[in-house]
Structures are given as C-alpha cells and as structure tokens.
C-alpha cells in the first residue's frame, strides 16, 4: 500500500470515528438542551466530562453549555469534532465523491447556524439528520467496498468506545460488537484479531466488564 493510500486509509477511518462521535454526543447533548439550561449542576457536567474522558475546562454550567457545543478552540467540543470530520472528507473528495462530502458540509453549516440560535434544537436535529444521510449516501454512492468498510469500521469502533464509557446495556453493546466483527475483516485495516475475540467473549460474560471492553476497543488497530 502506497504512502497516499496509507494516509487516506487513516482519513477514512477517522471520518467514520468523528462523524459517529458528533452523532452520539450531540444526541446526548441536544435532546435535553433546554433541561440542561435549567437543571444542570457543576456535578452533572463534571461527571459528563469524566465519563467521556475529556478534561473539565469549564468554569460553570453556562460555560460548559456554550463551549462544549460550539467552541472551536476546545478540541473536545462537538463542533471541533465535526470540523475534523469535514477536514478529512475534503481530503477524501475523490474517494467518497462530492455528494457524500456535501452531507458533512451541510452538518457543519447547521452546527454553525445553531451557534447563533438561542434555542438550537432544530439545528441540532438537522446536524443529526445530515450525518444519518451521510452514512446512507456512503452505502449508495461509494462503489469501492473497501472505502465503505473502512468508514463503517471507524464508526463502529467509535460507537463501541462511547457505549462502553456510557455504560450502555448488553443489547446495544452486543449489537455493535457483532457489527464490528462482521465488518473489520472485509477491509484493508490491520487489526488485532485477539481484540475482536476479547470483545465477543466480553458480551457473553455474565456481567459486562466495561473497562475491559474499552481496553479491547482502544487496542483493536495495529499501528
């Protein structure tokens, strides 16, 4: 595999991861935005940061609500992750096509619009819808199976990472493990087979060991 292919493989993988990160974190953040404004305490957003393993750099709940969603100088903000997804998509225009790229671009526009709105619930939903449309167009418009599968593996790895941190239930985590296991050997990514075995074993265990699942997810790719 040539240098350019290695670089683009990494970009495809992270396009999948960043788009999923935006999707899941925005669903968590956006669905209760109005409640956050009224009810959030310092303990709540501190716990949120700890769960996602991001630094709590926020001075109070208003600072968290404003910056976690919209601050481009915060590398862990939703808009920063969406911008990274867009930057990867721009570099991959030839691989994924202009129409596929356009949905990430529209998601970024919607997020920027949300920043100007005092009640951004509609724009948040637009971002989520644009990402869902992006994933749909990946299947519909990208002919190369390897390209599609790398994006989807990135998506599944990120979702498992987040689901383990969020202590999601067995049904949700098992579904994502099975989807990842069925997809990862169909693309050119180099991965640790043992990590997949560990994940499959973990979802069969009497009790879910979330730290062990997270460790297996984090070590899944060979570097």
XYZ file of C-alpha atoms in Angstrom:
223
model
C 0.000 0.000 0.000
C 1.490 3.336 -1.037
C 2.010 6.326 1.228
C -1.021 8.149 -0.131
C -3.179 5.063 0.383
C -1.974 4.727 3.975
C -2.817 8.375 4.636
C -6.241 8.088 3.031
C -7.000 4.872 4.889
C -6.359 6.740 8.126
C -8.545 9.622 6.958
C -11.401 7.277 6.045
C -11.181 5.567 9.422
C -11.241 8.862 11.290
C -14.006 10.234 9.109
C -16.067 7.327 10.417
C -14.983 7.920 14.000
C -15.505 11.691 14.051
C -18.904 11.528 12.349
C -20.051 8.948 14.909
C -18.623 10.967 17.794
C -20.614 14.002 16.704
C -23.761 11.925 16.178
C -23.768 10.237 19.587
C -22.547 13.155 21.690
C -24.937 15.577 20.014
C -27.836 13.208 20.644
C -26.882 13.160 24.331
C -26.378 16.914 24.478
C -29.069 18.124 22.116
C -32.078 16.106 23.221
C -32.025 17.720 26.656
C -30.629 21.146 25.808
C -33.494 23.060 27.420
C -33.279 20.901 30.546
C -29.534 21.483 30.715
C -30.040 25.230 30.826
C -32.444 24.959 33.752
C -31.225 21.994 35.767
C -27.557 21.236 35.125
C -25.228 21.459 38.109
C -21.441 21.518 38.280
C -21.532 17.881 39.375
C -23.535 16.975 36.253
C -21.160 18.409 33.666
C -18.134 17.288 35.668
C -19.495 13.731 35.587
C -20.220 14.066 31.866
C -16.601 15.068 31.187
C -15.291 12.247 33.342
C -17.491 9.694 31.575
C -16.223 10.749 28.146
C -12.656 11.084 29.443
C -12.303 14.727 28.422
C -10.805 17.451 30.629
C -13.248 19.578 32.572
C -12.023 23.008 31.478
C -15.379 24.724 32.036
C -15.920 27.404 34.640
C -19.646 26.854 35.217
C -22.676 25.247 33.572
C -23.241 28.157 31.165
C -19.629 27.967 30.057
C -19.984 24.212 29.527
C -23.218 24.535 27.530
C -21.740 27.214 25.272
C -18.246 25.828 24.810
C -18.801 22.078 24.672
C -21.153 22.527 21.745
C -19.662 25.454 19.846
C -16.106 26.389 20.861
C -13.635 25.693 18.052
C -10.745 26.326 20.449
C -11.899 23.405 22.601
C -10.573 20.268 20.855
C -13.234 18.134 22.548
C -16.215 20.244 21.503
C -18.863 18.881 19.186
C -18.097 21.480 16.528
C -14.357 20.697 16.693
C -15.047 17.015 16.060
C -17.403 17.899 13.227
C -14.771 20.185 11.721
C -12.238 17.344 11.824
C -14.744 15.082 10.069
C -15.196 17.772 7.400
C -11.437 18.281 7.002
C -10.991 14.552 6.391
C -13.927 14.482 3.979
C -12.444 17.375 1.975
C -9.176 15.476 1.571
C -11.130 12.371 0.531
C -13.314 14.039 -2.095
C -12.026 11.740 -4.852
C -12.582 8.615 -2.766
C -16.024 9.430 -1.389
C -17.442 11.800 -4.024
C -18.773 15.344 -3.822
C -22.331 14.318 -2.894
C -21.117 12.292 0.089
C -18.906 15.175 1.173
C -21.826 17.589 0.894
C -23.708 15.996 3.792
C -20.802 16.521 6.182
C -20.585 20.080 4.859
C -24.312 20.627 5.495
C -23.931 19.220 9.008
C -21.187 21.760 9.689
C -23.319 24.599 8.317
C -26.211 23.508 10.556
C -23.914 23.434 13.579
C -22.639 26.915 12.790
C -26.215 28.104 12.439
C -27.113 26.527 15.787
C -24.430 28.635 17.435
C -26.391 31.773 16.516
C -29.721 30.459 17.812
C -30.842 30.782 21.422
C -32.972 27.638 21.005
C -30.895 25.447 18.655
C -32.881 22.197 18.921
C -33.966 22.288 15.254
C -30.422 22.900 14.025
C -29.116 20.114 16.280
C -31.617 17.752 14.695
C -30.520 18.963 11.260
C -26.927 18.018 12.123
C -28.030 14.557 13.238
C -30.146 14.127 10.096
C -27.260 15.222 7.864
C -24.943 12.662 9.466
C -27.556 9.948 9.037
C -27.867 10.992 5.383
C -24.076 10.903 5.060
C -23.989 7.295 6.237
C -26.789 6.432 3.842
C -25.042 8.029 0.879
C -21.829 6.174 1.770
C -23.715 2.957 1.001
C -25.480 4.342 -2.042
C -22.756 6.317 -3.814
C -19.364 4.846 -2.884
C -18.667 1.935 -5.204
C -15.446 0.739 -3.600
C -16.294 -1.763 -0.863
C -13.014 -1.254 0.969
C -13.646 2.504 1.225
C -17.145 1.934 2.584
C -15.966 -0.637 5.088
C -13.135 1.485 6.482
C -15.579 4.325 7.204
C -18.002 1.881 8.826
C -15.306 0.259 10.950
C -14.339 3.709 12.227
C -17.973 4.363 13.020
C -18.369 1.071 14.925
C -15.123 1.467 16.853
C -16.129 4.951 17.980
C -19.636 3.846 18.895
C -18.304 0.955 20.979
C -15.852 3.295 22.678
C -18.637 5.713 23.586
C -21.113 2.990 24.548
C -18.572 1.420 26.906
C -17.882 4.804 28.526
C -21.613 5.487 28.828
C -22.266 2.033 30.331
C -24.843 1.160 27.709
C -26.805 -2.078 28.042
C -25.819 -5.519 26.840
C -28.154 -5.496 23.830
C -26.681 -2.261 22.432
C -23.063 -3.249 23.035
C -23.534 -6.791 21.715
C -25.076 -5.441 18.503
C -22.131 -3.120 17.918
C -19.539 -5.812 18.683
C -21.195 -8.178 16.213
C -21.391 -5.487 13.538
C -17.729 -4.603 14.016
C -16.636 -8.256 13.987
C -18.556 -8.849 10.771
C -17.086 -5.821 9.044
C -13.466 -5.412 10.043
C -12.032 -8.364 8.109
C -13.673 -7.079 4.933
C -11.381 -4.064 4.642
C -7.669 -3.327 4.429
C -7.241 -2.133 8.005
C -4.690 -4.060 10.042
C -6.265 -5.110 13.306
C -5.653 -7.330 16.304
C -7.740 -10.481 15.977
C -7.344 -11.001 19.714
C -9.200 -7.749 20.405
C -12.208 -8.985 18.422
C -12.114 -12.310 20.300
C -11.972 -10.427 23.598
C -14.972 -8.305 22.631
C -17.027 -11.301 21.524
C -16.171 -13.073 24.784
C -16.971 -9.955 26.816
C -20.560 -9.708 25.603
C -21.101 -13.368 26.524
C -19.855 -12.901 30.083
C -22.389 -12.912 32.942
C -21.506 -9.289 33.702
C -20.279 -6.696 31.266
C -16.796 -5.528 32.159
C -16.871 -2.038 30.683
C -13.206 -1.138 31.349
C -12.100 -4.399 29.674
C -14.357 -3.718 26.688
C -12.935 -0.208 26.386
C -9.372 -1.541 26.579
C -10.064 -4.043 23.778
C -11.638 -1.338 21.625
C -8.703 1.013 22.161
C -6.176 -1.648 21.139
C -8.050 -3.001 18.127
C -5.952 -1.448 15.372
C -2.348 -2.406 14.757
C -0.092 0.620 14.487
